[in-house]
Amino acid sequence: MKAGREARATFLPPLDTMARMSEPTIPPHNSDPSPAGRVRALNFIEHIIEDDNAARKWGVDDQGNPKVHTRFPPEPNGYLHIGHAKSICLNSGLAKRFGGAFNLRFDDTNPAKEEQEYVDAIIDDVRWLTNDHQGYRFGGVFWASDYFEQMYAWAVELIRKGRAYVCDLSADEVSKRRGSVGVPATSPFRDRATEESLRLFAEMREGKHPNGSKSLRAKIDLASPNFVLRDPVMYRILHEAHHNTGNKWCIYPMYDWAHGGEDSLEGITHSICTLEFRNNRPLYDWFIDSINLGRGPGGGAGSESSTPIHHPQQIEFARLNLTYTVMSKRFLLALVKEGRVSGWDDPRMPTIRGLRRRGVPAAALRSFCEEIGVTTQESMIDVGRFENAVRDTLNKTAPRAMCVIDPLPVTITNWPEGTVDELDFVINPEDASAGVRKVPFSKEIFIEREDFMEVAPKKFFRLAPGQEVRLRWAYFITCTGVEKDAAGNIIRVLATYDPATRGGDSPKGPDGLPTKKVKGTLHWISAAAHTKGRVRLFDRLFSASEPGSRTGNQLDDLNPNSLNEVDALLDSVVAAAPAGTGFQFERLGYFYVDTDSTSERPVLNRTVTLKDTWAKVSAAG
Ligand code: ATP
Ligand code: MG
């Protein structure tokens, strides 16, 4: 057993759930859900909630606001991915919009596959993504395993009401006897006496029966056309320790039995899930209705409690599917285990961990999820839309810096020997408050090798013999010649600069207009002040837009060239930046200082490229 509970206790409130439900732990919510700030039409879930609120369907909270309570219920059997991000943003976003609360609940009903490492990462990723101050009320972190005792009591109640029975069929036999369309399922134990089922269920709990020898099944309808309702298994025997409850239990609730009860206990009003659970909705309703059967005024159906339990409303939406992306946790785990990526946080992974390490800001994920909306139609979203959301967010925030990946030396022949000019480098043209910093310019600089051509086609607006270009924030330079090695390779470009263009602007004539125009602006780095480092240039992890669609095996579409790590010359400001700092390298894209970085040898991940204007120009001919 893992040291789970102790570790949690240090950063989470106590686990007496119902008490915690009413305590807002994270900042006061925005109690003004007025439509004033809305910029888009409501999605279908928001319409449902508006109607519910108008009818006061779920009552009001202590401030008189209609109750809205959502949750994100991951199984802690892997790291979260961008699909989960969609669900987290949707649920926390609804809580925010309607002044409600949002819970994180671990669906930890399966003792076999769950690990503390995943639990910790999920809590951290949810915090990061929702940022804890985005205006919703954080209801808390909850554990399905804290409800095991309550779930057991409900199960006993169902047996007493003749709505559940102990079945001796093995899992194999249950599935063999499942029937087919028009042919009912069978179980010889269905009409077992209530008293006998009660005794056997207690024995199951006491550990008197081996794994798989018995199960508790709901007594619904063996002939139902909805197979989910053909007496589904509620409990199975599993002699296995659980990360939270240790050896207390050797029977564990099935997901379908547990899920609705968890939502009920937490007072979830809108239980939002993906479309594949649509068929399960009648089952979840049946479970809650069965618990409530005979409860209420004048009831008292021989149970511990005669009060009806809360009955949440389930709403299904279409899951996020992205081109060039696989989201199944099982598949992602295999990529990690087989060493095809460096870990769950490999920057090429669609995991929140991977995206974070790559430099994707939480705000970009949130705006992407908002932008694609919520529907009930399965669809495939172009991953390019996600990349655009990342660009849009970073464009506003990322400080600019220089990086040259494939350096070609340039000597400014008319530059006075030994002098250095301190130029003003605009940190972020999108954000005047970011200001400027000084960058040294000197006789020897580097430009990108691909920015020079000795024999240039007509529309090549970069550096070429006789051609003038702007060096960003510095000067205009004109190429006057090249130096070559014995093999004829260009090893140096010679150029002259125009002192009247300091700052990168053309001088103005008497009419106030620029006296000359250049079409190309190049990035550069001074030979006198730079750091050598490494940059990781990523391509998509898969080379097919729908991985696996050709051969049925997603691995067949893994892109062998998805990682290209190369040397680079970096602006000195980059060398001084700690891991987790982002930059826009002029013309190359957005980059993020990696955890592998040291001040001697910075390592940066390219988060996303900028739009490539040269590719556009050459495509246009
Ligand atoms: P996977 O299928 O990728 O292994 P999962 O559904 O098994 O994931 P859970 O831990 O059960 O993982 O998911 C927690 C929540 O995240 C569920 O409510 C589920 O509906 C939601 N979710 C999972 N994948 C997506 C997706 N692609 N788009 C939207 N929501 C998702
Ligand atoms: Mg699932």
XYZ file of C-alpha atoms and ligand atoms in Angstrom:
653
model
C 0.000 0.000 0.000
C 1.187 3.487 -0.800
C 1.546 6.213 1.788
C -1.348 7.951 0.128
C -3.502 9.244 2.939
C -0.648 10.836 4.916
C 0.756 12.531 1.870
C -2.634 13.962 0.993
C -3.378 15.212 4.445
C -0.545 17.695 4.235
C -2.069 19.699 1.435
C -5.740 18.852 1.481
C -8.503 19.564 3.928
C -9.795 16.695 6.103
C -11.823 14.085 4.357
C -15.148 14.229 6.195
C -16.773 14.851 2.916
C -20.158 16.208 3.676
C -18.779 18.786 6.089
C -16.318 19.903 3.490
C -18.948 20.278 0.834
C -20.214 23.495 2.283
C -16.816 25.040 2.861
C -15.424 27.019 0.015
C -11.664 26.500 0.274
C -10.311 28.535 -2.610
C -11.106 32.212 -3.265
C -14.613 33.588 -3.164
C -16.497 32.844 -6.324
C -17.773 35.370 -8.716
C -21.318 35.545 -7.521
C -22.441 37.579 -10.464
C -23.296 35.166 -13.225
C -24.865 37.978 -15.199
C -24.816 37.583 -18.942
C -23.207 41.003 -19.357
C -19.671 39.766 -19.958
C -20.639 37.035 -22.395
C -19.251 37.263 -25.855
C -20.655 34.092 -27.401
C -23.926 32.223 -27.588
C -24.645 29.789 -24.791
C -23.797 26.152 -25.446
C -26.448 23.496 -24.944
C -25.328 22.656 -21.420
C -25.440 26.304 -20.398
C -28.989 26.482 -21.757
C -29.982 23.509 -19.617
C -28.436 25.121 -16.543
C -30.121 28.465 -17.236
C -33.470 26.688 -17.401
C -32.717 24.688 -14.253
C -31.730 27.860 -12.430
C -34.819 29.728 -13.558
C -36.921 26.888 -12.151
C -34.732 26.664 -8.997
C -34.525 22.970 -9.829
C -31.603 22.312 -7.489
C -32.466 24.846 -4.831
C -30.272 27.753 -3.794
C -26.989 28.084 -1.933
C -26.511 30.051 1.277
C -26.283 33.278 -0.686
C -29.526 32.642 -2.492
C -27.889 31.750 -5.837
C -29.304 28.753 -7.698
C -27.093 25.737 -6.984
C -24.706 24.570 -9.680
C -22.196 21.931 -8.708
C -19.980 20.124 -11.215
C -17.033 17.773 -10.916
C -14.162 16.178 -12.806
C -13.934 12.461 -11.956
C -10.685 10.908 -13.224
C -9.568 7.377 -12.532
C -6.020 7.724 -11.167
C -4.559 5.183 -13.591
C -2.483 7.518 -15.741
C -1.648 11.136 -16.424
C -4.242 13.566 -17.724
C -4.310 14.413 -21.420
C -5.741 17.220 -23.517
C -9.109 15.425 -23.692
C -9.310 15.583 -19.917
C -8.403 19.261 -20.159
C -11.549 19.714 -22.197
C -13.644 18.148 -19.445
C -11.880 20.101 -16.671
C -12.327 23.424 -18.480
C -15.958 22.629 -19.229
C -16.844 21.665 -15.666
C -14.850 24.328 -13.845
C -15.976 26.867 -16.452
C -19.645 26.118 -15.759
C -19.065 26.504 -12.035
C -17.413 29.826 -12.709
C -20.069 31.113 -15.076
C -22.945 30.235 -12.780
C -21.289 31.058 -9.484
C -21.239 27.387 -8.537
C -18.689 24.926 -7.231
C -16.406 22.400 -8.879
C -15.025 19.201 -7.310
C -12.083 17.055 -8.242
C -13.009 13.486 -7.428
C -10.855 10.432 -7.833
C -12.776 7.457 -9.118
C -10.495 5.108 -7.224
C -12.716 2.045 -7.157
C -10.197 -0.260 -8.813
C -7.371 -1.211 -6.446
C -5.203 -2.818 -9.115
C -4.178 -0.011 -11.442
C -3.998 3.094 -9.346
C -0.897 4.837 -8.118
C -0.007 7.745 -5.879
C 2.205 9.180 -8.607
C -0.874 9.651 -10.798
C -2.936 11.098 -7.951
C -0.310 13.756 -7.218
C 0.125 14.649 -10.871
C -3.630 14.923 -11.460
C -4.127 17.268 -8.502
C -1.251 19.404 -9.673
C -2.432 19.474 -13.299
C -6.010 20.378 -12.354
C -4.730 23.201 -10.137
C -2.478 24.451 -12.888
C -5.182 24.323 -15.527
C -7.924 25.930 -13.485
C -5.435 28.224 -11.830
C -7.480 28.173 -8.626
C -8.353 31.801 -8.952
C -10.345 31.714 -12.133
C -13.491 32.650 -10.281
C -15.093 29.322 -9.524
C -15.471 27.944 -6.041
C -13.302 24.883 -5.528
C -15.443 22.320 -3.730
C -12.467 20.190 -2.773
C -10.702 16.941 -3.603
C -12.759 13.804 -3.018
C -12.225 10.071 -3.153
C -14.731 7.461 -4.274
C -13.024 5.092 -1.843
C -14.179 7.274 1.059
C -17.728 6.235 0.165
C -17.170 2.457 0.217
C -18.995 1.999 3.536
C -21.971 4.045 2.312
C -22.063 2.194 -0.988
C -22.060 -1.105 0.854
C -24.997 -0.005 3.014
C -26.933 1.012 -0.085
C -26.178 -2.342 -1.705
C -27.571 -4.131 1.344
C -30.643 -1.938 1.086
C -31.106 -2.960 -2.535
C -30.862 -6.651 -1.635
C -33.493 -6.130 1.057
C -35.749 -4.472 -1.477
C -35.360 -7.423 -3.821
C -33.341 -5.288 -6.263
C -30.007 -7.065 -6.002
C -28.817 -10.643 -5.565
C -25.649 -12.624 -5.090
C -24.810 -14.578 -8.235
C -22.368 -17.514 -8.293
C -21.550 -17.312 -11.981
C -17.987 -16.445 -12.899
C -17.339 -13.373 -15.020
C -16.869 -15.679 -18.025
C -20.166 -17.422 -17.418
C -21.976 -14.124 -16.971
C -20.743 -12.962 -20.342
C -21.557 -16.324 -22.008
C -25.090 -16.088 -20.681
C -25.468 -12.481 -21.739
C -27.906 -13.419 -24.503
C -28.257 -11.375 -27.668
C -30.747 -9.074 -29.302
C -34.137 -10.708 -28.647
C -32.556 -13.471 -26.553
C -32.550 -12.704 -22.818
C -29.613 -13.271 -20.507
C -29.893 -15.952 -17.840
C -28.741 -16.524 -14.310
C -29.781 -19.521 -12.202
C -29.234 -17.421 -9.056
C -31.617 -14.608 -9.856
C -34.398 -15.891 -7.620
C -32.179 -16.674 -4.693
C -33.878 -15.816 -1.370
C -33.210 -12.339 -0.036
C -31.928 -13.697 3.277
C -29.462 -15.948 1.488
C -28.164 -13.077 -0.664
C -27.774 -10.915 2.436
C -25.777 -13.662 4.172
C -23.576 -14.368 1.144
C -22.910 -10.676 0.510
C -21.777 -10.288 4.131
C -19.532 -13.327 3.689
C -18.094 -11.826 0.525
C -17.145 -8.756 2.496
C -15.667 -10.885 5.280
C -13.346 -12.541 2.789
C -14.921 -15.993 2.911
C -15.030 -16.421 -0.849
C -12.237 -16.423 -3.417
C -11.830 -13.918 -6.255
C -14.391 -14.327 -8.988
C -16.486 -16.969 -7.201
C -19.437 -14.659 -6.578
C -20.689 -11.212 -7.462
C -23.513 -8.928 -6.443
C -25.819 -8.129 -9.355
C -28.598 -5.622 -9.790
C -31.947 -7.308 -10.486
C -33.227 -5.219 -13.388
C -34.198 -6.881 -16.648
C -32.404 -9.818 -18.268
C -34.310 -9.216 -21.500
C -33.632 -5.482 -21.811
C -32.657 -4.332 -25.316
C -30.190 -2.061 -23.475
C -27.594 -4.640 -22.452
C -26.318 -2.375 -19.709
C -29.550 -3.158 -17.856
C -29.200 -6.950 -18.037
C -28.540 -7.403 -14.339
C -25.157 -5.634 -14.246
C -22.559 -6.611 -11.687
C -22.386 -4.175 -8.762
C -19.602 -5.783 -6.695
C -16.820 -8.193 -7.449
C -14.504 -10.020 -5.081
C -10.917 -8.857 -5.295
C -8.510 -9.813 -2.534
C -6.258 -6.882 -3.131
C -5.043 -3.917 -1.062
C -6.282 -0.477 -2.016
C -4.119 2.670 -1.905
C -6.593 4.358 0.427
C -8.501 1.669 2.315
C -5.631 -0.799 2.619
C -6.881 -4.314 3.402
C -10.233 -3.239 4.751
C -12.103 -4.402 1.672
C -11.954 -7.468 -0.508
C -15.050 -6.569 -2.495
C -14.957 -3.515 -4.736
C -17.837 -1.635 -6.376
C -18.046 -1.596 -10.168
C -17.754 1.787 -11.845
C -21.417 1.860 -12.932
C -22.688 1.193 -9.440
C -20.295 3.580 -7.780
C -20.417 6.557 -10.077
C -23.948 7.839 -9.565
C -23.701 7.364 -5.812
C -20.516 9.440 -5.708
C -22.221 12.269 -7.561
C -25.224 12.020 -5.254
C -23.132 12.195 -2.070
C -21.326 15.293 -3.290
C -24.537 17.031 -4.302
C -23.443 17.250 -7.926
C -26.249 18.957 -9.826
C -25.007 18.504 -13.394
C -23.123 15.285 -13.865
C -21.398 15.845 -17.192
C -19.863 12.950 -19.082
C -18.945 11.868 -22.600
C -21.434 10.377 -25.074
C -20.478 6.744 -24.559
C -22.236 6.876 -21.190
C -25.583 7.711 -22.733
C -26.696 4.056 -22.549
C -25.655 3.932 -18.918
C -27.844 6.828 -17.912
C -30.974 4.630 -17.371
C -28.847 2.399 -15.161
C -27.590 5.295 -13.029
C -31.163 6.530 -12.711
C -32.336 3.038 -11.775
C -29.741 2.770 -9.011
C -30.705 6.077 -7.405
C -34.417 5.378 -7.825
C -33.940 1.979 -6.197
C -32.143 3.483 -3.221
C -34.943 6.020 -2.899
C -37.685 3.426 -3.323
C -39.807 3.504 -0.193
C -37.833 6.394 1.308
C -39.334 9.759 2.074
C -42.283 10.800 4.185
C -44.223 7.754 5.353
C -41.548 5.520 3.895
C -38.825 3.975 5.986
C -38.310 0.949 3.813
C -36.421 -0.832 6.543
C -33.211 0.996 5.719
C -30.768 2.943 7.835
C -32.178 6.157 6.511
C -35.568 7.099 5.263
C -34.430 10.305 3.583
C -34.263 10.162 -0.200
C -30.805 10.779 -1.613
C -29.964 13.477 -4.129
C -30.529 12.486 -7.748
C -28.053 14.289 -10.056
C -28.840 15.010 -13.674
C -26.543 13.442 -16.240
C -25.694 15.362 -19.416
C -23.564 13.860 -22.191
C -21.306 15.756 -24.589
C -18.988 14.734 -27.433
C -15.431 13.978 -26.352
C -12.526 15.907 -27.802
C -10.802 14.177 -30.709
C -7.763 15.843 -32.276
C -5.981 15.116 -35.534
C -2.424 13.714 -35.246
C -3.165 12.805 -31.636
C -3.943 9.663 -29.633
C -5.481 10.204 -26.221
C -6.092 6.782 -24.721
C -4.309 6.535 -21.387
C -3.551 2.896 -22.055
C -1.819 3.728 -25.326
C 0.101 6.635 -23.797
C 1.272 4.353 -20.993
C 2.557 1.907 -23.610
C 4.521 4.698 -25.335
C 6.162 5.502 -22.015
C 6.832 1.866 -21.048
C 8.294 0.985 -24.421
C 10.599 3.999 -24.307
C 9.158 5.565 -27.467
C 8.994 8.872 -25.603
C 11.080 10.055 -22.667
C 8.166 9.915 -20.201
C 4.636 11.109 -19.521
C 6.005 14.640 -19.640
C 7.803 14.282 -22.960
C 6.992 17.573 -24.701
C 5.591 15.659 -27.689
C 2.983 13.896 -25.545
C -0.635 15.140 -25.547
C -0.579 14.890 -21.754
C -1.065 18.035 -19.700
C 2.390 17.252 -18.292
C 3.882 17.132 -21.756
C 2.122 20.304 -22.868
C 3.287 22.114 -19.745
C 6.876 21.063 -20.292
C 6.606 22.145 -23.880
C 5.575 25.629 -22.767
C 1.842 25.652 -23.461
C 0.257 28.119 -21.013
C -2.878 27.132 -19.112
C -4.641 30.142 -20.618
C -4.055 28.762 -24.121
C -5.615 25.408 -23.220
C -8.576 27.183 -21.666
C -9.115 29.445 -24.646
C -8.823 26.494 -27.044
C -11.453 24.533 -25.094
C -13.688 27.574 -25.047
C -13.200 28.189 -28.747
C -14.084 24.668 -29.915
C -17.277 24.701 -27.856
C -19.434 21.858 -26.574
C -21.687 19.696 -28.731
C -23.344 16.309 -28.906
C -21.835 15.527 -32.327
C -18.668 13.427 -32.507
C -16.106 15.336 -34.526
C -12.395 15.567 -35.225
C -10.762 18.879 -34.379
C -7.769 20.013 -36.409
C -4.748 20.131 -34.102
C -3.814 23.333 -35.954
C -6.595 25.084 -34.067
C -4.926 24.164 -30.817
C -1.570 25.410 -32.097
C -3.197 28.691 -33.103
C -4.637 29.146 -29.624
C -1.128 28.625 -28.233
C 0.332 31.219 -30.635
C -2.372 33.743 -29.855
C -1.818 33.439 -26.125
C 1.972 33.508 -26.264
C 2.066 36.393 -28.714
C 0.646 38.636 -26.030
C 2.928 37.496 -23.242
C 6.235 36.079 -24.491
C 9.317 38.330 -24.281
C 11.203 38.430 -27.570
C 14.773 37.243 -27.855
C 17.247 36.173 -30.521
C 18.410 32.678 -31.363
C 20.388 31.502 -34.373
C 20.156 27.801 -35.067
C 22.423 27.393 -38.086
C 24.897 30.262 -37.788
C 26.601 31.975 -40.695
C 29.191 34.616 -39.655
C 28.806 38.129 -41.037
C 31.553 40.757 -40.835
C 30.417 44.379 -41.012
C 33.412 45.761 -42.889
C 32.729 49.467 -42.269
C 32.047 48.968 -38.531
C 34.680 50.741 -36.409
C 37.022 48.114 -34.986
C 36.585 47.401 -31.263
C 33.379 49.364 -30.719
C 30.128 47.973 -29.369
C 26.777 49.685 -29.782
C 24.115 49.085 -27.130
C 20.828 48.922 -28.985
C 17.309 49.050 -27.629
C 15.609 45.726 -28.116
C 11.823 45.890 -27.753
C 10.864 43.124 -25.336
C 7.312 42.682 -26.573
C 5.791 44.824 -29.330
C 2.360 43.591 -28.162
C 2.946 44.843 -24.642
C 4.426 48.325 -24.302
C 4.737 47.912 -20.540
C 7.386 45.219 -21.072
C 9.818 47.961 -22.149
C 13.200 47.548 -23.809
C 16.524 45.991 -22.961
C 20.012 46.667 -24.261
C 21.550 44.313 -26.783
C 25.151 44.701 -27.985
C 25.900 45.077 -31.689
C 29.467 44.704 -32.983
C 31.583 43.998 -36.033
C 31.045 40.239 -35.995
C 27.534 38.864 -35.942
C 25.745 35.671 -36.950
C 22.691 35.271 -39.111
C 20.787 32.128 -40.063
C 22.505 30.284 -42.909
C 19.233 29.908 -44.795
C 18.825 33.690 -44.749
C 21.633 34.079 -47.269
C 21.828 32.998 -50.911
C 24.691 33.759 -53.216
C 22.468 33.386 -56.244
C 19.012 34.355 -55.140
C 15.688 33.937 -56.937
C 13.640 37.052 -57.572
C 11.411 36.873 -54.534
C 14.160 36.076 -52.058
C 14.003 39.208 -49.913
C 16.703 38.170 -47.497
C 20.442 38.711 -47.753
C 22.156 38.258 -51.154
C 25.006 40.050 -52.922
C 24.069 43.686 -53.500
C 20.830 43.299 -51.532
C 19.955 45.320 -48.417
C 18.056 43.943 -45.396
C 17.087 45.083 -41.931
C 18.652 43.459 -38.895
C 15.888 43.483 -36.309
C 16.196 46.483 -33.933
C 19.716 47.182 -35.292
C 20.775 48.471 -38.734
C 20.256 47.974 -42.432
C 23.132 46.030 -43.967
C 24.070 45.393 -47.590
C 25.974 42.301 -48.707
C 29.226 43.167 -50.439
C 30.777 39.738 -50.855
C 31.500 36.302 -49.412
C 34.476 34.303 -48.189
C 34.714 30.641 -49.145
C 36.773 27.698 -47.943
C 38.921 25.571 -50.230
C 35.919 23.393 -51.057
C 33.912 26.404 -52.171
C 31.591 26.547 -49.143
C 30.572 29.981 -47.968
C 32.132 30.513 -44.554
C 31.503 34.216 -44.111
C 29.427 37.001 -45.538
C 30.828 40.516 -45.876
C 28.502 43.473 -45.507
C 28.387 47.187 -44.860
C 25.970 48.887 -42.505
C 24.168 52.209 -42.896
C 24.751 54.325 -39.741
C 21.628 56.354 -40.546
C 19.424 53.308 -39.902
C 20.238 52.813 -36.214
C 17.342 51.049 -34.446
C 16.355 49.349 -37.692
C 14.456 52.231 -39.230
C 15.044 53.988 -42.504
C 16.123 57.636 -42.272
C 13.344 60.076 -43.164
C 13.483 62.608 -45.979
C 12.369 66.264 -45.810
C 8.804 65.077 -46.486
C 8.937 62.881 -43.375
C 8.782 59.670 -45.426
C 11.367 56.864 -45.307
C 14.127 57.433 -47.828
C 14.566 53.724 -48.480
C 12.653 50.530 -48.111
C 13.830 47.004 -47.456
C 11.615 43.955 -47.701
C 13.458 41.563 -45.435
C 14.037 41.663 -41.692
C 16.497 39.139 -40.283
C 17.252 37.974 -36.784
C 20.884 37.974 -35.736
C 23.108 37.524 -32.738
C 26.308 39.284 -31.755
C 29.509 37.233 -31.772
C 30.527 39.189 -28.678
C 27.547 38.237 -26.509
C 25.784 34.921 -26.824
C 25.527 31.534 -25.196
C 25.738 28.129 -26.812
C 22.771 25.918 -26.064
C 20.445 23.308 -27.480
C 16.988 23.637 -28.941
C 14.484 20.849 -29.494
C 12.489 21.269 -32.666
C 9.447 19.030 -32.579
C 7.343 17.663 -35.324
C 4.031 15.956 -34.604
C 4.300 12.671 -32.744
C 2.246 10.972 -35.460
C 2.627 11.433 -39.178
C -0.995 10.529 -39.994
C -3.915 12.756 -39.148
C -5.828 9.758 -37.796
C -3.165 7.480 -36.364
C -3.899 3.802 -36.967
C -6.534 4.348 -39.637
C -4.378 2.646 -42.302
C -3.220 -0.494 -40.535
C -5.272 -0.586 -37.358
C -2.090 -0.061 -35.327
C -1.451 3.461 -34.131
C 2.228 2.669 -33.616
C 2.597 2.270 -37.388
C 1.986 5.991 -37.731
C 4.492 7.146 -35.115
C 6.623 9.844 -36.721
C 10.288 8.736 -36.504
C 11.422 12.351 -36.922
C 9.284 13.979 -34.277
C 12.315 15.124 -32.266
C 15.230 17.075 -33.719
C 17.595 18.439 -31.080
C 20.266 20.804 -32.380
C 22.891 23.309 -31.213
C 21.949 26.967 -31.232
C 23.401 30.362 -30.387
C 21.226 32.062 -27.804
C 20.701 35.570 -26.591
C 22.439 35.973 -23.221
C 19.104 36.778 -21.581
C 18.055 33.196 -22.300
C 21.032 31.684 -20.515
C 20.080 33.553 -17.363
C 16.429 32.410 -17.464
C 15.303 29.609 -15.173
C 13.455 26.498 -16.378
C 9.870 27.349 -17.135
C 10.596 30.675 -18.838
C 9.131 31.233 -22.269
C 10.420 33.369 -25.145
C 9.551 34.200 -28.663
C 12.691 33.766 -30.720
C 12.332 36.200 -33.575
C 11.121 34.370 -36.674
C 11.702 30.886 -35.190
C 8.784 30.428 -32.847
C 7.970 30.217 -29.172
C 10.461 28.412 -26.967
C 10.459 27.304 -23.350
C 13.417 26.678 -21.060
C 13.411 22.969 -20.220
C 14.112 21.297 -16.880
C 17.214 19.732 -18.489
C 18.653 23.231 -18.803
C 21.724 24.533 -16.958
C 23.168 28.041 -17.071
C 26.215 26.657 -18.929
C 24.081 24.817 -21.413
C 20.514 26.036 -21.794
C 18.048 23.602 -23.375
C 14.846 24.919 -24.889
C 11.759 23.234 -26.299
C 10.029 24.808 -29.237
C 6.430 25.173 -28.080
C 5.112 26.100 -31.508
C 6.428 27.749 -34.648
C 5.409 31.179 -35.891
C 3.719 31.337 -39.230
C 6.366 30.879 -41.853
C 6.124 33.831 -44.253
C 8.782 32.488 -46.599
C 6.829 29.245 -47.069
C 3.810 31.366 -47.986
C 5.780 33.525 -50.395
C 7.337 30.560 -52.167
C 4.015 28.721 -52.314
C 2.486 31.774 -53.924
C 5.310 31.719 -56.505
P -8.969 7.502 -21.640
O -10.144 6.942 -22.385
O -8.200 8.505 -22.391
O -8.092 6.457 -21.058
P -10.743 7.852 -19.522
O -12.042 8.309 -20.002
O -10.624 6.408 -19.207
O -9.594 8.328 -20.464
P -11.135 8.963 -16.952
O -10.155 9.100 -15.876
O -12.243 8.009 -16.780
O -10.301 8.635 -18.238
O -11.707 10.370 -17.409
C -12.095 11.351 -16.518
C -13.048 12.262 -17.205
O -12.476 12.818 -18.372
C -14.298 11.550 -17.646
O -15.398 12.276 -17.153
C -14.262 11.578 -19.140
O -15.537 11.743 -19.656
C -13.387 12.779 -19.439
N -12.674 12.600 -20.698
C -11.783 11.643 -20.998
N -11.359 11.764 -22.274
C -11.985 12.856 -22.791
C -11.973 13.513 -24.072
N -11.229 13.067 -25.081
N -12.757 14.600 -24.237
C -13.506 15.064 -23.227
N -13.568 14.492 -22.010
C -12.827 13.397 -21.777
Mg -13.050 6.375 -18.344
